[in-house]
Each structure stands twice: as C-alpha cells, then as structure tokens.
PDB file of C-alpha atoms in Angstrom:
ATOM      1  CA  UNK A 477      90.066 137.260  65.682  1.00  0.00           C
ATOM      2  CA  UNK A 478      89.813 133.336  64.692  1.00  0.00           C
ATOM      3  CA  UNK A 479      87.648 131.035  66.174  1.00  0.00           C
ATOM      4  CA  UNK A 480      85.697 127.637  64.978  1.00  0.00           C
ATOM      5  CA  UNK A 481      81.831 127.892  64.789  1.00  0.00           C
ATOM      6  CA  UNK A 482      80.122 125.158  65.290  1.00  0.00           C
ATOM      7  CA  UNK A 483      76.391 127.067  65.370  1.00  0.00           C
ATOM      8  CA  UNK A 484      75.623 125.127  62.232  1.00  0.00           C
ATOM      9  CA  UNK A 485      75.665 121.607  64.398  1.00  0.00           C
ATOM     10  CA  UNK A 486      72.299 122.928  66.160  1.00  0.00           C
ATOM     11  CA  UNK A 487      70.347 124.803  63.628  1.00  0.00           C
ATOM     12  CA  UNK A 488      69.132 127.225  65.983  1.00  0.00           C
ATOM     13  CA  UNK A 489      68.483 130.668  64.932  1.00  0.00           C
ATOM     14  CA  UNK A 490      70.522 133.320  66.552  1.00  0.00           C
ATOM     15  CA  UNK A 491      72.110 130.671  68.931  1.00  0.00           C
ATOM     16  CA  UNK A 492      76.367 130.922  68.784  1.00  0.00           C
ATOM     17  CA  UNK A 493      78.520 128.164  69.604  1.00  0.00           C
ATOM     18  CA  UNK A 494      82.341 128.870  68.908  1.00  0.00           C
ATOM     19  CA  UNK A 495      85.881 128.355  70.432  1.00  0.00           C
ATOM     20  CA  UNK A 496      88.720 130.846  69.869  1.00  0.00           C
ATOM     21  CA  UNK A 497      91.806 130.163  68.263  1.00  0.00           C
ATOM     22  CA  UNK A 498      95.511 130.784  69.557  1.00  0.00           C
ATOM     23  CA  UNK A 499      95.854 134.499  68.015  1.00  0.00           C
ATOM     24  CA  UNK A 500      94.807 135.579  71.091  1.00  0.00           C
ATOM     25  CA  UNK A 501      94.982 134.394  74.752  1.00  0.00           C
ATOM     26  CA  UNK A 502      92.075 134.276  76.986  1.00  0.00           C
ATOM     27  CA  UNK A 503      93.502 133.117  80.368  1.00  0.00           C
ATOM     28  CA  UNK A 504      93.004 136.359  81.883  1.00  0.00           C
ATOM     29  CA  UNK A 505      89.160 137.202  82.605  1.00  0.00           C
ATOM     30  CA  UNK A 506      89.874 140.711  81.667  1.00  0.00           C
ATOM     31  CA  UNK A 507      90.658 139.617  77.982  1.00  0.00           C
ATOM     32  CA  UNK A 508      87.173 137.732  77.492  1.00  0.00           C
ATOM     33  CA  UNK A 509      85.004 141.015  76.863  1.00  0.00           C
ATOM     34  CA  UNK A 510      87.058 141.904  73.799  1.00  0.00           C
ATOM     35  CA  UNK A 511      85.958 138.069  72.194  1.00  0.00           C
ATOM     36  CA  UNK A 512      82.283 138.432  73.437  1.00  0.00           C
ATOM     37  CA  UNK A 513      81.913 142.150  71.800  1.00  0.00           C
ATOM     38  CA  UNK A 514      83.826 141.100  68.578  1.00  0.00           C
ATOM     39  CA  UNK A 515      80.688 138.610  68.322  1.00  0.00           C
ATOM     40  CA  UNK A 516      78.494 141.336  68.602  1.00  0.00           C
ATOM     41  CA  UNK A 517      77.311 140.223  72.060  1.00  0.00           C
ATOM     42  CA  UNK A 518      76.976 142.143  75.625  1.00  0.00           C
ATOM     43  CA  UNK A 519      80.161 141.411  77.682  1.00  0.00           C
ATOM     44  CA  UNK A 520      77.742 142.188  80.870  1.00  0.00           C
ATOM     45  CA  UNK A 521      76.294 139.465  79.733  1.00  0.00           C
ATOM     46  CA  UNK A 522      78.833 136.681  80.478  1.00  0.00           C
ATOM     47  CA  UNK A 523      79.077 134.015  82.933  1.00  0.00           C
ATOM     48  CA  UNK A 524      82.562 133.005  83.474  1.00  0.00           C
ATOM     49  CA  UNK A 525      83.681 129.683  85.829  1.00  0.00           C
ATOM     50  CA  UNK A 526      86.705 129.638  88.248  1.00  0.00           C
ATOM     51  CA  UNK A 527      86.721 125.907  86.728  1.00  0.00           C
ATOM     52  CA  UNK A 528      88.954 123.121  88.773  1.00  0.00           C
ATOM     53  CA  UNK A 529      88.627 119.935  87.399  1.00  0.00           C
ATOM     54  CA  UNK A 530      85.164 119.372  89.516  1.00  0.00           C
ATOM     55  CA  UNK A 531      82.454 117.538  88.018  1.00  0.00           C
ATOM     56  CA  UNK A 532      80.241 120.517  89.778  1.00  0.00           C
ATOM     57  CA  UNK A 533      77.209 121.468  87.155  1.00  0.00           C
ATOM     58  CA  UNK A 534      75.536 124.896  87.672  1.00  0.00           C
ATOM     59  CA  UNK A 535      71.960 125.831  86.297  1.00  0.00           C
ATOM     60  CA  UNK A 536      72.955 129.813  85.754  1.00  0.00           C
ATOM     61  CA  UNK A 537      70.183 132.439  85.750  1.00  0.00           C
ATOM     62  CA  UNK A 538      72.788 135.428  86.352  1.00  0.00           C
ATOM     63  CA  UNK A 539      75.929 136.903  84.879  1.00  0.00           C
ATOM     64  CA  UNK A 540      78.970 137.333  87.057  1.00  0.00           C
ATOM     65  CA  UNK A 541      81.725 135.323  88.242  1.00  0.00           C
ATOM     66  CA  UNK A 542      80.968 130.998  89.583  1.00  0.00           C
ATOM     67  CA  UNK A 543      83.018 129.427  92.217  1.00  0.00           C
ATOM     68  CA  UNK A 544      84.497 125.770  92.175  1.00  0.00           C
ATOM     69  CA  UNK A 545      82.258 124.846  88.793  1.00  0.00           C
ATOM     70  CA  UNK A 546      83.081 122.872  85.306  1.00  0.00           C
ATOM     71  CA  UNK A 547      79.635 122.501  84.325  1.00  0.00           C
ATOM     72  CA  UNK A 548      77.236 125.785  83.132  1.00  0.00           C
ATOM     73  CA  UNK A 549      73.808 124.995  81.824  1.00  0.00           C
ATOM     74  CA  UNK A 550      70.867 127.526  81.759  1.00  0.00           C
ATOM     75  CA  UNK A 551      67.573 128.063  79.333  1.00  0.00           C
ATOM     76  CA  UNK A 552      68.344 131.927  79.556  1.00  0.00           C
ATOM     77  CA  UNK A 553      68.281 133.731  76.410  1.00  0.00           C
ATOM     78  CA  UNK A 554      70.359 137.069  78.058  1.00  0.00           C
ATOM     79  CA  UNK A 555      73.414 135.042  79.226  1.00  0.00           C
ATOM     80  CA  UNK A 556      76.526 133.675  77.463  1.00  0.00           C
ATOM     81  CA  UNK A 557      78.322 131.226  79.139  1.00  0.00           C
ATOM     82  CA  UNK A 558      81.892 130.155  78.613  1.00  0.00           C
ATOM     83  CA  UNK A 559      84.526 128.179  79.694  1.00  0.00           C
ATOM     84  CA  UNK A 560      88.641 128.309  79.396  1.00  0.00           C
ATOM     85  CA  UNK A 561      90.843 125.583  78.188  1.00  0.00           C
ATOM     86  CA  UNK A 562      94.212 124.653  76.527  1.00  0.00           C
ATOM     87  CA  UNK A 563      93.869 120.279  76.238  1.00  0.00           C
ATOM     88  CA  UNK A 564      90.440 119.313  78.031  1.00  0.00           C
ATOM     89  CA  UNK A 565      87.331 118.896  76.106  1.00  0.00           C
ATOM     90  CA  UNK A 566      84.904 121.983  75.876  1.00  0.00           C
ATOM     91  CA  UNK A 567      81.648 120.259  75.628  1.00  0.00           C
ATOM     92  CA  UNK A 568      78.893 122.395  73.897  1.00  0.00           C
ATOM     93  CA  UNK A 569      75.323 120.973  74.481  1.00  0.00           C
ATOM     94  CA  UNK A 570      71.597 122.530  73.699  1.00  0.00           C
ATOM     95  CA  UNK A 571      67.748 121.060  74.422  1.00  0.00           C
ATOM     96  CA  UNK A 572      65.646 121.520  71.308  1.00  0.00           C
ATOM     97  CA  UNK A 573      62.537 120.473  73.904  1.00  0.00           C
ATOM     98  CA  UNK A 574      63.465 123.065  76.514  1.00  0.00           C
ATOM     99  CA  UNK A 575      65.870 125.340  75.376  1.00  0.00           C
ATOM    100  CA  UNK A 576      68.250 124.692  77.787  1.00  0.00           C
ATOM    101  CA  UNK A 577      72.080 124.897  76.585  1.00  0.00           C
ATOM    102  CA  UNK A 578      75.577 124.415  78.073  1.00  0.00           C
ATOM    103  CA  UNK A 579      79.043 124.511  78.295  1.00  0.00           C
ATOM    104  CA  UNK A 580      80.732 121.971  79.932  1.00  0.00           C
ATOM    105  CA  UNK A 581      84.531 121.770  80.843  1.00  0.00           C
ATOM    106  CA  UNK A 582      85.895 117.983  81.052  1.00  0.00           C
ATOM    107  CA  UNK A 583      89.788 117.009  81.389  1.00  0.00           C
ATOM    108  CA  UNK A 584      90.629 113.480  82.700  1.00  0.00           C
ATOM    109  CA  UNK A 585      89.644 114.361  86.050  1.00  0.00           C
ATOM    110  CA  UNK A 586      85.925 115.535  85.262  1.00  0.00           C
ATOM    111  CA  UNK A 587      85.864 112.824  82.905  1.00  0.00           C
ATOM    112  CA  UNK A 588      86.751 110.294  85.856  1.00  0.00           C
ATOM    113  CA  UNK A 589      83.909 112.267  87.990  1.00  0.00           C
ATOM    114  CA  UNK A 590      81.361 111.691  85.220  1.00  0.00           C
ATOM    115  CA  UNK A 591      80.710 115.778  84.389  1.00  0.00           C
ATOM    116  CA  UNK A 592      79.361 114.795  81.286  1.00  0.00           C
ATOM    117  CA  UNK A 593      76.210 112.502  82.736  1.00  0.00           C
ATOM    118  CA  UNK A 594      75.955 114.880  85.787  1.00  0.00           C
ATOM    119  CA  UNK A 595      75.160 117.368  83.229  1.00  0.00           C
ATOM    120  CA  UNK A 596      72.686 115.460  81.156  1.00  0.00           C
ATOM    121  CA  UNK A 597      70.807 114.310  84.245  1.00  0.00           C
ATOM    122  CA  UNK A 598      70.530 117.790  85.558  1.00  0.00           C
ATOM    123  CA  UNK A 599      69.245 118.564  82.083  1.00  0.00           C
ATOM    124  CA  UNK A 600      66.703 115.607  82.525  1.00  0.00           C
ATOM    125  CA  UNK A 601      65.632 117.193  85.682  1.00  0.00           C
ATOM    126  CA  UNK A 602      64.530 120.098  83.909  1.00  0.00           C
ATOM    127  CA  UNK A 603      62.760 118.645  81.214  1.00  0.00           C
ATOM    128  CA  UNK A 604      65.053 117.742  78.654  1.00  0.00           C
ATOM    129  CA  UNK A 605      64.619 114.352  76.201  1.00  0.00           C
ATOM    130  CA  UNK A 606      68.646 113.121  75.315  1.00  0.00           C
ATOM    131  CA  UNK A 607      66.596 111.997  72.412  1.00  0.00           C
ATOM    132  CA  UNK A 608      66.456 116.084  71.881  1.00  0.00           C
ATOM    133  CA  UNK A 609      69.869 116.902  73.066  1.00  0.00           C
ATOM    134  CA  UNK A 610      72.370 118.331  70.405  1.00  0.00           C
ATOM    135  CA  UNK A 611      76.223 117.932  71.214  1.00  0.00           C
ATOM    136  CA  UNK A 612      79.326 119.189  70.261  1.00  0.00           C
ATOM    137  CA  UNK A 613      82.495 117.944  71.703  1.00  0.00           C
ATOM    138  CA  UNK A 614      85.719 120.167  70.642  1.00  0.00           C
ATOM    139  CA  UNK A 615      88.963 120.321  70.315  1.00  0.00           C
ATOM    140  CA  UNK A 616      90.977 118.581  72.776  1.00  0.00           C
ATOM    141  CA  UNK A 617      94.341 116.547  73.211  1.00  0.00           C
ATOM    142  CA  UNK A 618      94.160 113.469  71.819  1.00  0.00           C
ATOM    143  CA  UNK A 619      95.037 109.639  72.029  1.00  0.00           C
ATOM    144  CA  UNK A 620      97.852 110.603  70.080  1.00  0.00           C
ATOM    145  CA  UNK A 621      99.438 112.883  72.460  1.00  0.00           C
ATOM    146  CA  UNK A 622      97.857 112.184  75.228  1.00  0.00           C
ATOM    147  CA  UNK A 623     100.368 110.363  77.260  1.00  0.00           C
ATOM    148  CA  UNK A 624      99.513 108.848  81.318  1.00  0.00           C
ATOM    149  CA  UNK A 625     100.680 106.820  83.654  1.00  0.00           C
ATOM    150  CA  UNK A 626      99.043 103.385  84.318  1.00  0.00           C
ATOM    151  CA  UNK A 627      97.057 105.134  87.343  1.00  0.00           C
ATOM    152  CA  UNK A 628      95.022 107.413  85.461  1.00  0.00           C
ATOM    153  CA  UNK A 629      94.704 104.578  82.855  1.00  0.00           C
ATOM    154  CA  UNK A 630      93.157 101.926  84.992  1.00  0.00           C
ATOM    155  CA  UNK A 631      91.011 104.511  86.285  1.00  0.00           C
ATOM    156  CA  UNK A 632      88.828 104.091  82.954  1.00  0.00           C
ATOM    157  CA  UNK A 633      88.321 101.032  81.012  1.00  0.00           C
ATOM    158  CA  UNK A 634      91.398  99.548  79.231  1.00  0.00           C
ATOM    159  CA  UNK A 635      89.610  99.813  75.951  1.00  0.00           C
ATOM    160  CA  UNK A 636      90.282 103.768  76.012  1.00  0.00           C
ATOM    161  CA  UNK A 637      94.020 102.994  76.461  1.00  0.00           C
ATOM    162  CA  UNK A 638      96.770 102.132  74.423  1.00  0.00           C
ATOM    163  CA  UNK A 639     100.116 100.811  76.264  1.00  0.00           C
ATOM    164  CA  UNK A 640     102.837 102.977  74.737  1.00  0.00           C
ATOM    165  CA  UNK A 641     105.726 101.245  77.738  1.00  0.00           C
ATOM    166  CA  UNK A 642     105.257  99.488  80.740  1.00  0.00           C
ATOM    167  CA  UNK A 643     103.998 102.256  82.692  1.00  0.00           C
ATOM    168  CA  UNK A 644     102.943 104.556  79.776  1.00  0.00           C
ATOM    169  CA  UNK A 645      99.594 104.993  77.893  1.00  0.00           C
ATOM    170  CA  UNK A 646      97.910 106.812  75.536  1.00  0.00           C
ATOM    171  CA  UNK A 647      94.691 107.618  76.633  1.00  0.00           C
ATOM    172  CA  UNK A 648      91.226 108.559  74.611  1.00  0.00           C
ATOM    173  CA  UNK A 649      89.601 110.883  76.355  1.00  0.00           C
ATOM    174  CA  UNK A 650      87.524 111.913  72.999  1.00  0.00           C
ATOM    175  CA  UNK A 651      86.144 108.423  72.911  1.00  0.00           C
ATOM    176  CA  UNK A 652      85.467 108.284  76.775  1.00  0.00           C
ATOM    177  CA  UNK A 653      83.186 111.503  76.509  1.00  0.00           C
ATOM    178  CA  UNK A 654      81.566 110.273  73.101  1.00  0.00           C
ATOM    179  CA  UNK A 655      80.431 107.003  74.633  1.00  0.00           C
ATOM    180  CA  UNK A 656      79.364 108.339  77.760  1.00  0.00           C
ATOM    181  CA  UNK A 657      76.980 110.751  75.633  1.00  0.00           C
ATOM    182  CA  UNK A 658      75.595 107.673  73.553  1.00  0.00           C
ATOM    183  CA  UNK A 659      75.115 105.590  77.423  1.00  0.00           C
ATOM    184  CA  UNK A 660      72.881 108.518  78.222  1.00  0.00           C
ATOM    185  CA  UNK A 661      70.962 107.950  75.542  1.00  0.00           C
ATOM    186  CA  UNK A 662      71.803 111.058  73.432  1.00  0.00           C
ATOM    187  CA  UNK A 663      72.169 109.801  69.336  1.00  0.00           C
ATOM    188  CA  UNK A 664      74.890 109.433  67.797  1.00  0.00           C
ATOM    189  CA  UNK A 665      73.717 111.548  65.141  1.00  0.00           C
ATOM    190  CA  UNK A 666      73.029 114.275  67.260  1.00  0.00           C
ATOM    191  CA  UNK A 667      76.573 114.172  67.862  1.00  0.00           C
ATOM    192  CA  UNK A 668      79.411 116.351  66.507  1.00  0.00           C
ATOM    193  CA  UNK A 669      83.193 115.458  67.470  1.00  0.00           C
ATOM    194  CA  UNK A 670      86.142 118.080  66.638  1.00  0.00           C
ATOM    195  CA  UNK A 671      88.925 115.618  65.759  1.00  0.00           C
ATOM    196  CA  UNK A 672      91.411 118.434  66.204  1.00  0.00           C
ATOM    197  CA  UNK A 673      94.542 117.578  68.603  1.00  0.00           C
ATOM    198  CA  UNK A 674      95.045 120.386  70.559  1.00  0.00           C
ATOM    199  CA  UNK A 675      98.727 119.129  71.494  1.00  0.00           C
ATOM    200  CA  UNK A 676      99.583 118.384  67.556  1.00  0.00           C
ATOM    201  CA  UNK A 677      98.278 121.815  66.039  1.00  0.00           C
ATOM    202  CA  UNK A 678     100.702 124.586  67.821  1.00  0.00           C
ATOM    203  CA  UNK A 679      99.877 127.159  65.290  1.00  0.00           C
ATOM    204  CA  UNK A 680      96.073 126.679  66.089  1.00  0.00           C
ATOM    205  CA  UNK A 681      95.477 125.854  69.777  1.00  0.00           C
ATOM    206  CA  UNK A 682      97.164 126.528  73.179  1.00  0.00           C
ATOM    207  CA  UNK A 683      98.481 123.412  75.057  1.00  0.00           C
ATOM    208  CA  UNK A 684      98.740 122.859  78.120  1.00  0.00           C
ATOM    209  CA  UNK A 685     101.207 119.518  77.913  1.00  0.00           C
ATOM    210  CA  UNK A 686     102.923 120.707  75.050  1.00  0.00           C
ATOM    211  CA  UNK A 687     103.336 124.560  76.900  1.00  0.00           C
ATOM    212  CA  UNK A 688     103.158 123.782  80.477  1.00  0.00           C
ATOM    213  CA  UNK A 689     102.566 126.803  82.906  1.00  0.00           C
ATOM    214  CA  UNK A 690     102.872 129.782  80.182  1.00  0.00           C
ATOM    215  CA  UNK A 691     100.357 128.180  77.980  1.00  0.00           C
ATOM    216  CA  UNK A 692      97.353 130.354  76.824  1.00  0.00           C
ATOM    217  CA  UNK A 693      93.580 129.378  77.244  1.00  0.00           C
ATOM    218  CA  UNK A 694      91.362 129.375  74.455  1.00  0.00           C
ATOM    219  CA  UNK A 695      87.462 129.956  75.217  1.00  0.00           C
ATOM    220  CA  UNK A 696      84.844 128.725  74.033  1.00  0.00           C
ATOM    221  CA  UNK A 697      81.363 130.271  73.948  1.00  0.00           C
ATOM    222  CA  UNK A 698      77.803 129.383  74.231  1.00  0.00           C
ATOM    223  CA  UNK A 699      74.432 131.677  73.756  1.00  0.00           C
ATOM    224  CA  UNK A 700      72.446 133.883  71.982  1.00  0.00           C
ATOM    225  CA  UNK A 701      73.045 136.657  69.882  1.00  0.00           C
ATOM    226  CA  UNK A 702      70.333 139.775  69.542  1.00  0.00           C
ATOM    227  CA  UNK A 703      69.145 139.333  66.373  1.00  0.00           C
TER     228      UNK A 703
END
C-alpha cells in the first residue's frame, strides 16, 4: 500500500495526514476500510463525503456517510475524515489553537465557489486564529495539463491563466488555492504545496482528464491515530 504522508507538515503527535497512491483504487466506498485499517485506524471510524463539486463545508461530530458536501472539518479526536479524488486539490488543514482539522475537496468548480475561505471562516467561527492554521495542499492537475476553455478562464483572474490558442488556457488552480489561503490570512510558511501533477505522473496518481470515466480515485486521509 503507497501513499504520501504529509503528518510531518503539522508536527502533531499521533495526528495522520496522507493520500494514497494509484496501486490501489478507492472509488468504491467499500474499498476505503482496507486503507484506514492498513494505517492502523478504526474503519467505523470514518466519515466519507458523497462530494459534488459544492463549496458545502460540514463541521462532523459522527461517522457515517455526508450528503451533497466537499468540505469536512471537525475537532474530534475519534473520527477520520476523507475525501476521493483523481485531478482536484485535496486540501488538508489543522488549528493548533483549537484542534480543529479538515479535509477539503476543491476542483475548478469549488475553487470558483470559494470552498477554501468558506472553510477557514467556518474555522474562525469556532475559534480558530489563520495565524494558527497549518495547510497542506496536494497533489492535483496542474497548469501544465490543465487545459480550459476561455469560460472557465475568465471566471478567475487572468493572472492564473496562460492562453495556450484562442479559446484554450492553461489554468493554475494550485496558485488560485495558495493565494486564497494567504488572503485569509493563513502564512505562507504555514503552508505546504505538493507540486505533483496528477495528469503528468500516470504511474503515481489516477486522472481524471488523462483517464476519463474509468479513472480510479485516490483518497486522502485526515485524523488521529490511537497511540
């Protein structure tokens, strides 16, 4: 089983932040327990999104199946959220002040919607300091590969975009989600980015543009292990 671990980022004792690799696909719910218990967590223990490109943020005090949501945050210990994807940016985020982490899952769609500030306000809310917010943003597609037409381009500021043809771009989500963070006042130091192209590394990551419908998911996990 390969993943990436990013637990280092937040220096957090016992707290697991990883995304799985392509070995194995994870687009099927019933495939998520093996991951979870290979981590030497409780697969009861999972929260798992029906994600849709919302900008919808959940604060999660339960396991079980969510409805219509991109967004997972929650400051309990017993849970382990997660999200699916295969090109859009898992977003991993944690509260040093109030313990509160996340998972948050942001394609151009939730990016347009602002998922990422909904997030950090809800975090806000509930106490948090962006000053004490931790971040990681992970593997994705990137400008490279990530081709649109001039709709979804003008939709964010033209410095994001490159003009490949006269109705093609290339379009940086990465950078989109990365300034957005910094806007809400989180540091920049406090700020990991995964420059891996999810498109451009087939023997690592699943792909939605480069696979289409019979691409795989990835997931990526957030929470707390036992010990």
């Amino acid at each position: 089983m390969n993943f990436t671990d990013y637990s280092d980022h937040f220096k957090i004792k016992n707290f697991i932040a990883c995304i799985s690799h392509r070995d194995h696909d994870y687009k099927y719910i019933s495939n998520i327990g093996a991951f979870v218990s290979n981590l030497s967590l409780d697969k009861k223990n999972l929260v798992i999104p029906n994600q849709t490109h919302s900008n919808n943020v959940l604060n999660i005090n339960k396991s079980g199946l969510y409805e219509d949501i991109d967004g997972l945050i929650s400051n309990n210990k017993k849970l382990i959220l997660s999200i699916r994807v295969a090109d859009c940016i898992p977003l991993f985020v944690y509260c040093c002040k109030t313990k509160y982490f996340g998972l948050i899952h942001s394609g151009w769609r939730g990016t347009k919607n602002k998922i990422v500030s909904n997030t950090i306000n809800k975090m806000k809310l509930l106490g948090s300091d962006p000053k004490k917010i931790k971040v990681v943003i992970g593997p994705s597609i990137n400008q490279c590969c990530f081709e649109v037409d001039l709709d979804v381009s003008t939709i964010f500021s033209k410095d994001y975009s490159k003009n490949r043809n006269n109705s093609k771009y290339m379009l940086d989500i990465k950078k989109i989600v990365y300034d957005e963070l910094t806007e809400s006042d989180i540091p920049y130091q406090n700020i990991f980015l995964d420059n891996d192209c999810t498109y451009c590394t087939p023997s690592k990551y699943f792909s939605y543009r480069r696979e289409g419908e019979i691409a795989g998911r990835m997931i990526a996990i957030a929470g707390w292990s036992p010990s």
